[in-house]
Amino acid sequence: MTEAVFRETTAEPRTQAVPLSHLSLELGHLYMEDFEAGPEHLRRHFARVRPWAEAARAFAADRAGRRRARVSTCFLVDDYFTRFASPAEVVPMLLAEAERAGLTVDYLARESACAVSGKVPVAEAVAGRIVEEPPPGSYGHRPPAAQTGWLANGVRSPTARAPQAMRKAAVWEPPRETAARRHSVFLDVELWNETPDGERLWSCPFLATVWQLARLGLLRHQGEPVFDPQPHTGAFPDEWDDLPPLVRLDPRADPFAAYRTCSVLPSRFLPVEHAVRVVLDRTDVDREALRQIAERSAGEGVPVPGPVADRVSYVFCEET
């Protein structure tokens, strides 16, 4: 006699695992003006990046121990805030200057894909996972980030109000960082604003947060990975929308996502990445994706920090 076993389909694990490198190494995140400055500007950028990239590789190798360190490189092109030139013009120049400096770009991503990838509203989905922690002593008088588009790492200064009859004006109070060490470093991050047409325009720090989550292999849509690297074949297109959100340039490259990330960036990105850490600390990341990575890292003997923000590191180099 055969026994039939019935299970709820929703009880089956749905989150698809992704292959993981030990380190995702970002070689740059440049804007229109950087590319407009020409090949010489890119040449200086990669020349400054190279020694730091080599140091990050060496550190990843040391952490991997006897295993071969899996390190993939990536580059993010801003096609969200300003559309300029075309992939056919920009990408070959970018890759040629990286190669001239002795660097290889394994993966190329479009920043607009951090807002919407294909038909997936990635930024909106991540914004929906932000969990605000009411600071001690707060009374909930300020609307949540989901309404205002602003997220703080502590208590803002109270808004001055007109005194009512027989009452004194409120005394000014300084803002306070929730997890301050002796002194506060208060930050209020703009996640988005609205265009005159009422369309939501995501901020650079918020898109950079999505980018970090993608590189850490923590983004899912209905259980499927959001960023699926597409192999590069043939010539680059004339339109940015015709370029896949994430392109694998080197077929032999290690996996795009990784246990940890390191970004080598010009120093002007420091305030942006400070904001990224604030948002990461307040984002409820997919629990199943976190569990998968924890199990795999433990199996490899590669410790991974619990807090997602602590898996992210940077090198801020001088401007080109």
mmCIF file of C-alpha atoms in Angstrom:
data_model
loop_
_atom_site.group_PDB
_atom_site.id
_atom_site.type_symbol
_atom_site.label_atom_id
_atom_site.label_comp_id
_atom_site.label_asym_id
_atom_site.label_seq_id
_atom_site.Cartn_x
_atom_site.Cartn_y
_atom_site.Cartn_z
ATOM 1 C CA MET A 1 0.000 0.000 0.000
ATOM 2 C CA THR A 2 1.400 3.385 -0.985
ATOM 3 C CA GLU A 3 1.006 6.236 1.454
ATOM 4 C CA ALA A 4 0.329 9.615 -0.054
ATOM 5 C CA VAL A 5 1.942 12.612 1.583
ATOM 6 C CA PHE A 6 0.360 16.004 1.079
ATOM 7 C CA ARG A 7 2.148 19.317 1.692
ATOM 8 C CA GLU A 8 1.104 22.907 1.378
ATOM 9 C CA THR A 9 3.001 24.466 -1.524
ATOM 10 C CA THR A 10 3.564 27.560 0.596
ATOM 11 C CA ALA A 11 5.390 25.388 3.133
ATOM 12 C CA GLU A 12 8.104 24.498 0.631
ATOM 13 C CA PRO A 13 11.160 26.746 0.539
ATOM 14 C CA ARG A 14 10.903 29.110 -2.397
ATOM 15 C CA THR A 15 13.980 31.295 -2.070
ATOM 16 C CA GLN A 16 16.487 30.371 -4.757
ATOM 17 C CA ALA A 17 20.120 30.359 -3.681
ATOM 18 C CA VAL A 18 22.732 32.219 -5.696
ATOM 19 C CA PRO A 19 26.391 31.301 -6.306
ATOM 20 C CA LEU A 20 28.723 33.324 -4.098
ATOM 21 C CA SER A 21 32.254 34.640 -4.289
ATOM 22 C CA HIS A 22 34.241 35.534 -1.205
ATOM 23 C CA LEU A 23 34.474 39.183 -2.254
ATOM 24 C CA SER A 24 32.684 41.505 -4.651
ATOM 25 C CA LEU A 25 35.186 44.226 -5.571
ATOM 26 C CA GLU A 26 33.769 47.426 -7.063
ATOM 27 C CA LEU A 27 36.257 49.253 -9.272
ATOM 28 C CA GLY A 28 34.239 52.408 -9.690
ATOM 29 C CA HIS A 29 30.909 54.196 -9.811
ATOM 30 C CA LEU A 30 31.159 57.166 -12.126
ATOM 31 C CA TYR A 31 28.787 59.773 -13.487
ATOM 32 C CA MET A 32 28.247 61.549 -16.755
ATOM 33 C CA GLU A 33 30.875 64.203 -16.087
ATOM 34 C CA ASP A 34 33.492 61.518 -15.442
ATOM 35 C CA PHE A 35 32.926 59.962 -18.842
ATOM 36 C CA GLU A 36 32.639 63.328 -20.567
ATOM 37 C CA ALA A 37 36.130 64.147 -19.264
ATOM 38 C CA GLY A 38 37.453 61.508 -21.671
ATOM 39 C CA PRO A 39 39.794 58.504 -21.597
ATOM 40 C CA GLU A 40 42.534 60.347 -19.707
ATOM 41 C CA HIS A 41 40.195 60.914 -16.765
ATOM 42 C CA LEU A 42 39.262 57.218 -16.679
ATOM 43 C CA ARG A 43 42.949 56.333 -16.989
ATOM 44 C CA ARG A 44 43.791 58.351 -13.882
ATOM 45 C CA HIS A 45 40.839 56.834 -12.033
ATOM 46 C CA PHE A 46 41.903 53.231 -12.653
ATOM 47 C CA ALA A 47 45.550 54.048 -11.901
ATOM 48 C CA ARG A 48 44.479 55.214 -8.441
ATOM 49 C CA VAL A 49 42.156 52.239 -7.950
ATOM 50 C CA ARG A 50 44.661 49.526 -8.873
ATOM 51 C CA PRO A 51 46.851 49.419 -5.704
ATOM 52 C CA TRP A 52 43.778 49.408 -3.468
ATOM 53 C CA ALA A 53 42.136 46.687 -5.571
ATOM 54 C CA GLU A 54 45.268 44.571 -5.260
ATOM 55 C CA ALA A 55 45.280 45.089 -1.481
ATOM 56 C CA ALA A 56 41.611 44.034 -1.268
ATOM 57 C CA ARG A 57 42.390 40.867 -3.259
ATOM 58 C CA ALA A 58 45.304 40.062 -0.975
ATOM 59 C CA PHE A 59 43.140 40.515 2.110
ATOM 60 C CA ALA A 60 40.434 38.250 0.616
ATOM 61 C CA ALA A 61 43.070 35.601 -0.123
ATOM 62 C CA ASP A 62 44.353 35.779 3.441
ATOM 63 C CA ARG A 63 40.825 35.419 4.814
ATOM 64 C CA ALA A 64 40.111 32.423 2.537
ATOM 65 C CA GLY A 65 43.099 30.557 3.975
ATOM 66 C CA ARG A 66 44.094 27.527 1.941
ATOM 67 C CA ARG A 67 41.131 27.882 -0.403
ATOM 68 C CA ARG A 68 41.373 29.888 -3.598
ATOM 69 C CA ALA A 69 39.789 33.248 -2.949
ATOM 70 C CA ARG A 70 36.833 33.815 -5.257
ATOM 71 C CA VAL A 71 36.875 37.513 -6.152
ATOM 72 C CA SER A 72 34.702 39.155 -8.784
ATOM 73 C CA THR A 73 34.980 42.746 -9.946
ATOM 74 C CA CYS A 74 32.149 45.045 -10.943
ATOM 75 C CA PHE A 75 31.491 48.553 -12.190
ATOM 76 C CA LEU A 76 28.293 50.613 -11.894
ATOM 77 C CA VAL A 77 27.399 53.098 -14.623
ATOM 78 C CA ASP A 78 24.942 55.879 -13.819
ATOM 79 C CA ASP A 79 22.211 55.821 -16.454
ATOM 80 C CA TYR A 80 19.485 56.785 -13.958
ATOM 81 C CA PHE A 81 19.990 60.459 -13.197
ATOM 82 C CA THR A 82 21.381 61.402 -16.612
ATOM 83 C CA ARG A 83 21.367 59.552 -19.907
ATOM 84 C CA PHE A 84 24.540 60.276 -21.840
ATOM 85 C CA ALA A 85 26.276 58.937 -24.939
ATOM 86 C CA SER A 86 25.499 55.238 -25.463
ATOM 87 C CA PRO A 87 26.789 51.863 -24.243
ATOM 88 C CA ALA A 88 28.435 51.412 -27.643
ATOM 89 C CA GLU A 89 30.545 54.521 -26.970
ATOM 90 C CA VAL A 90 31.079 54.375 -23.212
ATOM 91 C CA VAL A 91 31.622 50.716 -22.346
ATOM 92 C CA PRO A 92 34.510 49.941 -24.782
ATOM 93 C CA MET A 93 36.332 53.071 -23.578
ATOM 94 C CA LEU A 94 35.770 52.053 -19.952
ATOM 95 C CA LEU A 95 37.022 48.502 -20.462
ATOM 96 C CA ALA A 96 40.041 49.629 -22.483
ATOM 97 C CA GLU A 97 41.209 52.030 -19.768
ATOM 98 C CA ALA A 98 40.679 49.427 -17.040
ATOM 99 C CA GLU A 99 42.770 46.945 -19.026
ATOM 100 C CA ARG A 100 45.467 49.570 -19.576
ATOM 101 C CA ALA A 101 45.745 49.864 -15.781
ATOM 102 C CA GLY A 102 45.979 46.094 -15.376
ATOM 103 C CA LEU A 103 42.394 45.683 -14.138
ATOM 104 C CA THR A 104 39.568 43.483 -15.415
ATOM 105 C CA VAL A 105 35.887 44.363 -15.078
ATOM 106 C CA ASP A 106 33.959 41.108 -14.702
ATOM 107 C CA TYR A 107 30.459 42.576 -14.378
ATOM 108 C CA LEU A 108 28.892 45.809 -15.599
ATOM 109 C CA ALA A 109 25.649 47.084 -14.062
ATOM 110 C CA ARG A 110 23.278 49.939 -14.857
ATOM 111 C CA GLU A 111 22.214 52.125 -11.930
ATOM 112 C CA SER A 112 18.698 52.429 -13.344
ATOM 113 C CA ALA A 113 18.306 48.688 -12.709
ATOM 114 C CA CYS A 114 18.612 49.427 -8.989
ATOM 115 C CA ALA A 115 15.316 51.317 -9.370
ATOM 116 C CA VAL A 116 13.532 48.934 -11.748
ATOM 117 C CA SER A 117 15.066 45.735 -13.081
ATOM 118 C CA GLY A 118 13.033 44.412 -15.978
ATOM 119 C CA LYS A 119 9.505 44.511 -14.572
ATOM 120 C CA VAL A 120 10.607 44.286 -10.949
ATOM 121 C CA PRO A 121 10.280 47.563 -8.955
ATOM 122 C CA VAL A 122 13.410 46.808 -6.924
ATOM 123 C CA ALA A 123 13.781 50.118 -5.096
ATOM 124 C CA GLU A 124 10.116 50.201 -4.138
ATOM 125 C CA ALA A 125 10.361 46.656 -2.783
ATOM 126 C CA VAL A 126 13.421 47.483 -0.679
ATOM 127 C CA ALA A 127 11.766 50.679 0.600
ATOM 128 C CA GLY A 128 8.864 48.532 1.761
ATOM 129 C CA ARG A 129 11.247 46.543 3.963
ATOM 130 C CA ILE A 130 12.564 49.532 5.913
ATOM 131 C CA VAL A 131 11.784 49.177 9.602
ATOM 132 C CA GLU A 132 12.115 52.330 11.667
ATOM 133 C CA GLU A 133 13.127 52.075 15.307
ATOM 134 C CA PRO A 134 11.450 54.779 17.379
ATOM 135 C CA PRO A 135 14.229 56.431 19.408
ATOM 136 C CA PRO A 136 13.834 56.473 23.205
ATOM 137 C CA GLY A 137 11.577 59.299 24.308
ATOM 138 C CA SER A 138 9.979 59.858 20.897
ATOM 139 C CA TYR A 139 6.230 60.315 20.640
ATOM 140 C CA GLY A 140 5.614 59.451 17.009
ATOM 141 C CA HIS A 141 4.732 63.023 16.055
ATOM 142 C CA ARG A 142 6.822 62.834 12.862
ATOM 143 C CA PRO A 143 5.412 60.829 9.921
ATOM 144 C CA PRO A 144 7.264 57.599 9.062
ATOM 145 C CA ALA A 145 9.873 57.329 6.306
ATOM 146 C CA ALA A 146 7.350 55.553 4.094
ATOM 147 C CA GLN A 147 5.449 58.848 3.907
ATOM 148 C CA THR A 148 8.184 61.466 4.096
ATOM 149 C CA GLY A 149 11.005 59.759 2.181
ATOM 150 C CA TRP A 150 13.443 60.667 4.973
ATOM 151 C CA LEU A 151 15.181 58.233 7.327
ATOM 152 C CA ALA A 152 17.255 59.295 10.347
ATOM 153 C CA ASN A 153 19.708 57.398 12.546
ATOM 154 C CA GLY A 154 18.392 59.036 15.718
ATOM 155 C CA VAL A 155 16.207 61.813 17.101
ATOM 156 C CA ARG A 156 15.840 64.980 15.073
ATOM 157 C CA SER A 157 15.786 68.408 16.692
ATOM 158 C CA PRO A 158 12.213 69.195 17.707
ATOM 159 C CA THR A 159 10.392 71.575 15.403
ATOM 160 C CA ALA A 160 9.926 75.004 16.905
ATOM 161 C CA ARG A 161 6.252 75.756 17.445
ATOM 162 C CA ALA A 162 4.482 79.026 18.070
ATOM 163 C CA PRO A 163 3.857 79.303 21.824
ATOM 164 C CA GLN A 164 0.275 79.063 22.969
ATOM 165 C CA ALA A 165 -1.171 81.520 25.406
ATOM 166 C CA MET A 166 0.490 81.418 28.816
ATOM 167 C CA ARG A 167 3.135 78.952 27.565
ATOM 168 C CA LYS A 168 6.792 79.452 26.835
ATOM 169 C CA ALA A 169 8.375 78.665 23.459
ATOM 170 C CA ALA A 170 9.954 75.211 23.215
ATOM 171 C CA VAL A 171 13.647 75.191 24.070
ATOM 172 C CA TRP A 172 15.956 74.105 21.234
ATOM 173 C CA GLU A 173 17.397 70.622 21.576
ATOM 174 C CA PRO A 174 20.191 69.086 19.484
ATOM 175 C CA PRO A 175 19.613 65.979 17.374
ATOM 176 C CA ARG A 176 20.840 62.709 18.896
ATOM 177 C CA GLU A 177 22.219 59.610 17.223
ATOM 178 C CA THR A 178 20.549 56.480 18.609
ATOM 179 C CA ALA A 179 23.741 54.406 18.888
ATOM 180 C CA ALA A 180 26.091 57.288 19.642
ATOM 181 C CA ARG A 181 29.457 56.704 21.293
ATOM 182 C CA ARG A 182 30.025 59.693 23.556
ATOM 183 C CA HIS A 183 29.183 62.133 20.749
ATOM 184 C CA SER A 184 26.482 61.946 18.089
ATOM 185 C CA VAL A 185 26.986 61.788 14.355
ATOM 186 C CA PHE A 186 23.412 62.470 13.324
ATOM 187 C CA LEU A 187 22.350 61.784 9.753
ATOM 188 C CA ASP A 188 19.009 62.324 8.033
ATOM 189 C CA VAL A 189 18.904 60.484 4.705
ATOM 190 C CA GLU A 190 16.677 61.448 1.803
ATOM 191 C CA LEU A 191 15.429 58.223 0.214
ATOM 192 C CA TRP A 192 13.473 59.845 -2.595
ATOM 193 C CA ASN A 193 11.682 62.979 -3.725
ATOM 194 C CA GLU A 194 9.031 63.619 -6.338
ATOM 195 C CA THR A 195 9.329 65.194 -9.761
ATOM 196 C CA PRO A 196 6.850 67.888 -10.871
ATOM 197 C CA ASP A 197 4.944 65.075 -12.609
ATOM 198 C CA GLY A 198 4.524 63.232 -9.327
ATOM 199 C CA GLU A 199 7.008 60.503 -10.217
ATOM 200 C CA ARG A 200 9.235 59.196 -7.435
ATOM 201 C CA LEU A 201 12.928 59.932 -7.988
ATOM 202 C CA TRP A 202 15.120 57.656 -5.880
ATOM 203 C CA SER A 203 18.171 59.180 -4.242
ATOM 204 C CA CYS A 204 21.754 58.160 -4.938
ATOM 205 C CA PRO A 205 22.247 56.750 -1.395
ATOM 206 C CA PHE A 206 19.118 54.628 -1.656
ATOM 207 C CA LEU A 207 20.056 53.203 -5.073
ATOM 208 C CA ALA A 208 23.536 52.514 -3.675
ATOM 209 C CA THR A 209 21.864 50.575 -0.850
ATOM 210 C CA VAL A 210 20.031 48.429 -3.396
ATOM 211 C CA TRP A 211 23.349 47.934 -5.215
ATOM 212 C CA GLN A 212 25.033 46.678 -2.040
ATOM 213 C CA LEU A 213 22.181 44.257 -1.321
ATOM 214 C CA ALA A 214 22.467 42.930 -4.881
ATOM 215 C CA ARG A 215 26.216 42.371 -4.513
ATOM 216 C CA LEU A 216 25.630 40.566 -1.216
ATOM 217 C CA GLY A 217 23.166 38.197 -2.891
ATOM 218 C CA LEU A 218 20.284 39.339 -0.691
ATOM 219 C CA LEU A 219 17.737 40.585 -3.236
ATOM 220 C CA ARG A 220 14.814 38.343 -4.198
ATOM 221 C CA HIS A 221 11.530 38.818 -6.043
ATOM 222 C CA GLN A 222 9.035 36.032 -5.407
ATOM 223 C CA GLY A 223 11.968 33.880 -4.383
ATOM 224 C CA GLU A 224 13.972 34.484 -7.552
ATOM 225 C CA PRO A 225 17.240 36.479 -7.683
ATOM 226 C CA VAL A 226 16.646 39.997 -8.962
ATOM 227 C CA PHE A 227 20.010 40.433 -10.677
ATOM 228 C CA ASP A 228 20.761 37.542 -13.015
ATOM 229 C CA PRO A 229 24.020 38.189 -14.920
ATOM 230 C CA GLN A 230 23.574 37.981 -18.665
ATOM 231 C CA PRO A 231 26.557 36.968 -20.821
ATOM 232 C CA HIS A 232 27.914 39.598 -23.169
ATOM 233 C CA THR A 233 27.801 38.666 -26.835
ATOM 234 C CA GLY A 234 28.416 40.822 -29.879
ATOM 235 C CA ALA A 235 28.563 44.606 -29.886
ATOM 236 C CA PHE A 236 27.213 46.869 -27.162
ATOM 237 C CA PRO A 237 23.833 48.469 -28.018
ATOM 238 C CA ASP A 238 23.169 52.100 -28.864
ATOM 239 C CA GLU A 239 20.508 52.485 -26.172
ATOM 240 C CA TRP A 240 20.950 51.985 -22.431
ATOM 241 C CA ASP A 241 17.586 50.261 -22.113
ATOM 242 C CA ASP A 242 18.811 47.599 -24.528
ATOM 243 C CA LEU A 243 21.722 46.739 -22.245
ATOM 244 C CA PRO A 244 20.851 44.056 -19.633
ATOM 245 C CA PRO A 245 20.715 45.297 -16.024
ATOM 246 C CA LEU A 246 23.773 43.194 -15.194
ATOM 247 C CA VAL A 247 26.233 41.979 -17.835
ATOM 248 C CA ARG A 248 28.853 39.286 -17.339
ATOM 249 C CA LEU A 249 31.815 40.520 -19.369
ATOM 250 C CA ASP A 250 34.210 37.703 -18.482
ATOM 251 C CA PRO A 251 32.716 34.209 -18.945
ATOM 252 C CA ARG A 252 35.346 32.802 -16.556
ATOM 253 C CA ALA A 253 34.573 35.280 -13.777
ATOM 254 C CA ASP A 254 33.763 34.181 -10.248
ATOM 255 C CA PRO A 255 30.131 34.714 -9.140
ATOM 256 C CA PHE A 256 28.810 38.263 -9.044
ATOM 257 C CA ALA A 257 27.337 38.085 -5.521
ATOM 258 C CA ALA A 258 29.631 37.548 -2.557
ATOM 259 C CA TYR A 259 29.811 37.125 1.203
ATOM 260 C CA ARG A 260 31.383 40.573 1.485
ATOM 261 C CA THR A 261 31.793 43.665 -0.668
ATOM 262 C CA CYS A 262 34.557 46.216 -1.037
ATOM 263 C CA SER A 263 34.153 49.400 -3.063
ATOM 264 C CA VAL A 264 37.088 51.553 -4.173
ATOM 265 C CA LEU A 265 35.558 54.979 -4.702
ATOM 266 C CA PRO A 266 36.549 58.635 -4.982
ATOM 267 C CA SER A 267 36.383 60.416 -1.635
ATOM 268 C CA ARG A 268 33.308 62.410 -2.677
ATOM 269 C CA PHE A 269 31.258 59.229 -2.144
ATOM 270 C CA LEU A 270 31.993 59.071 1.600
ATOM 271 C CA PRO A 271 28.784 60.867 2.725
ATOM 272 C CA VAL A 272 26.729 58.782 0.289
ATOM 273 C CA GLU A 273 28.087 55.535 1.694
ATOM 274 C CA HIS A 274 27.560 56.725 5.273
ATOM 275 C CA ALA A 275 23.913 57.072 4.316
ATOM 276 C CA VAL A 276 23.974 53.580 2.790
ATOM 277 C CA ARG A 277 25.013 52.072 6.122
ATOM 278 C CA VAL A 278 22.174 53.882 7.899
ATOM 279 C CA VAL A 279 19.618 52.469 5.450
ATOM 280 C CA LEU A 280 21.118 48.957 5.557
ATOM 281 C CA ASP A 281 20.896 48.952 9.350
ATOM 282 C CA ARG A 282 17.155 49.604 9.087
ATOM 283 C CA THR A 283 16.278 47.224 6.257
ATOM 284 C CA ASP A 284 14.583 43.910 7.011
ATOM 285 C CA VAL A 285 16.515 41.707 4.579
ATOM 286 C CA ASP A 286 15.058 38.465 3.193
ATOM 287 C CA ARG A 287 15.449 36.004 6.091
ATOM 288 C CA GLU A 288 15.744 32.911 3.924
ATOM 289 C CA ALA A 289 18.498 34.483 1.834
ATOM 290 C CA LEU A 290 20.343 35.369 5.050
ATOM 291 C CA ARG A 291 19.953 31.815 6.331
ATOM 292 C CA GLN A 292 21.278 30.311 3.099
ATOM 293 C CA ILE A 293 24.363 32.518 3.174
ATOM 294 C CA ALA A 294 24.977 31.812 6.875
ATOM 295 C CA GLU A 295 24.875 28.049 6.249
ATOM 296 C CA ARG A 296 27.133 28.216 3.200
ATOM 297 C CA SER A 297 29.682 30.486 4.850
ATOM 298 C CA ALA A 298 29.781 28.203 7.903
ATOM 299 C CA GLY A 299 30.283 25.193 5.636
ATOM 300 C CA GLU A 300 33.217 26.913 3.952
ATOM 301 C CA GLY A 301 34.679 28.060 7.239
ATOM 302 C CA VAL A 302 34.377 31.697 6.135
ATOM 303 C CA PRO A 303 32.904 33.796 8.956
ATOM 304 C CA VAL A 304 30.400 36.440 7.862
ATOM 305 C CA PRO A 305 29.245 39.266 10.160
ATOM 306 C CA GLY A 306 25.639 39.092 11.292
ATOM 307 C CA PRO A 307 24.730 42.743 10.591
ATOM 308 C CA VAL A 308 24.468 43.250 6.834
ATOM 309 C CA ALA A 309 26.113 46.691 7.016
ATOM 310 C CA ASP A 310 29.227 45.088 8.505
ATOM 311 C CA ARG A 311 29.671 42.959 5.373
ATOM 312 C CA VAL A 312 30.336 46.125 3.392
ATOM 313 C CA SER A 313 33.734 47.840 3.273
ATOM 314 C CA TYR A 314 35.264 50.758 1.391
ATOM 315 C CA VAL A 315 38.435 52.412 0.246
ATOM 316 C CA PHE A 316 38.064 56.132 -0.405
ATOM 317 C CA CYS A 317 40.872 57.372 -2.612
ATOM 318 C CA GLU A 318 41.789 60.858 -3.768
ATOM 319 C CA GLU A 319 39.892 62.472 -6.604
ATOM 320 C CA THR A 320 41.251 62.081 -10.115
#
